[in-house]
Phi, psi and omega in degrees: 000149198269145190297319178306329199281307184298318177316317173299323211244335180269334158322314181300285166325302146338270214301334160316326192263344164258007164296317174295334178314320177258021188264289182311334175307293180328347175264273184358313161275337166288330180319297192292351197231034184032056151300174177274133186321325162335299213274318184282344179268028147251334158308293171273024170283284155328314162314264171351282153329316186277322212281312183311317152296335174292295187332305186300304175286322156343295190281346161304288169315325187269349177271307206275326145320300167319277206317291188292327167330304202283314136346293193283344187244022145075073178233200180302100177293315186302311176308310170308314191284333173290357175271303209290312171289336181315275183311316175275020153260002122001249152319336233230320179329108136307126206238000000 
């Protein structure tokens, strides 16, 4: 990935992250002050949600990087996509 494109995508990610970052203070203060269970577990509902979406691009850009790296220096290609698919059931994983 070309440095600008990564800079571009870890701003992104950053600012994406602190967005949760005050989402989460905002439950922390619905906590302290008894909002009602509803309201904060749509909040962290949204938290989930927002967090799930980082994850995802995140894991895009890192599948698809691995891959074409291992393309261009001619290395185990097969091997890169079993990394790459390892990490998104990972990430993917239901507990």
């Amino acid at each position: 990935m070309a440095t600008s494109e990564h800079e571009e995508l870890k701003q992104n990610l950053l600012t994406r992250l602190k967005t949760v970052k005050g989402h989460v203070e905002g439950v922390e203060r619905m906590l302290e002050e008894d909002k009602s269970c509803q309201e904060i577990l749509i909040q962290l509902s949204a938290i989930k949600s927002s967090v799930n979406r980082i994850g995802l691009s995140l894991l895009e850009n890192d599948a698809c990087q691995c891959i074409v790296e291992s393309i261009k220096e001619e290395e185990d290609v097969e091997l890169a996509v079993k990394e790459a698919l390892d990490t998104v059931l990972k990430f993917t994983k239901k507990k």
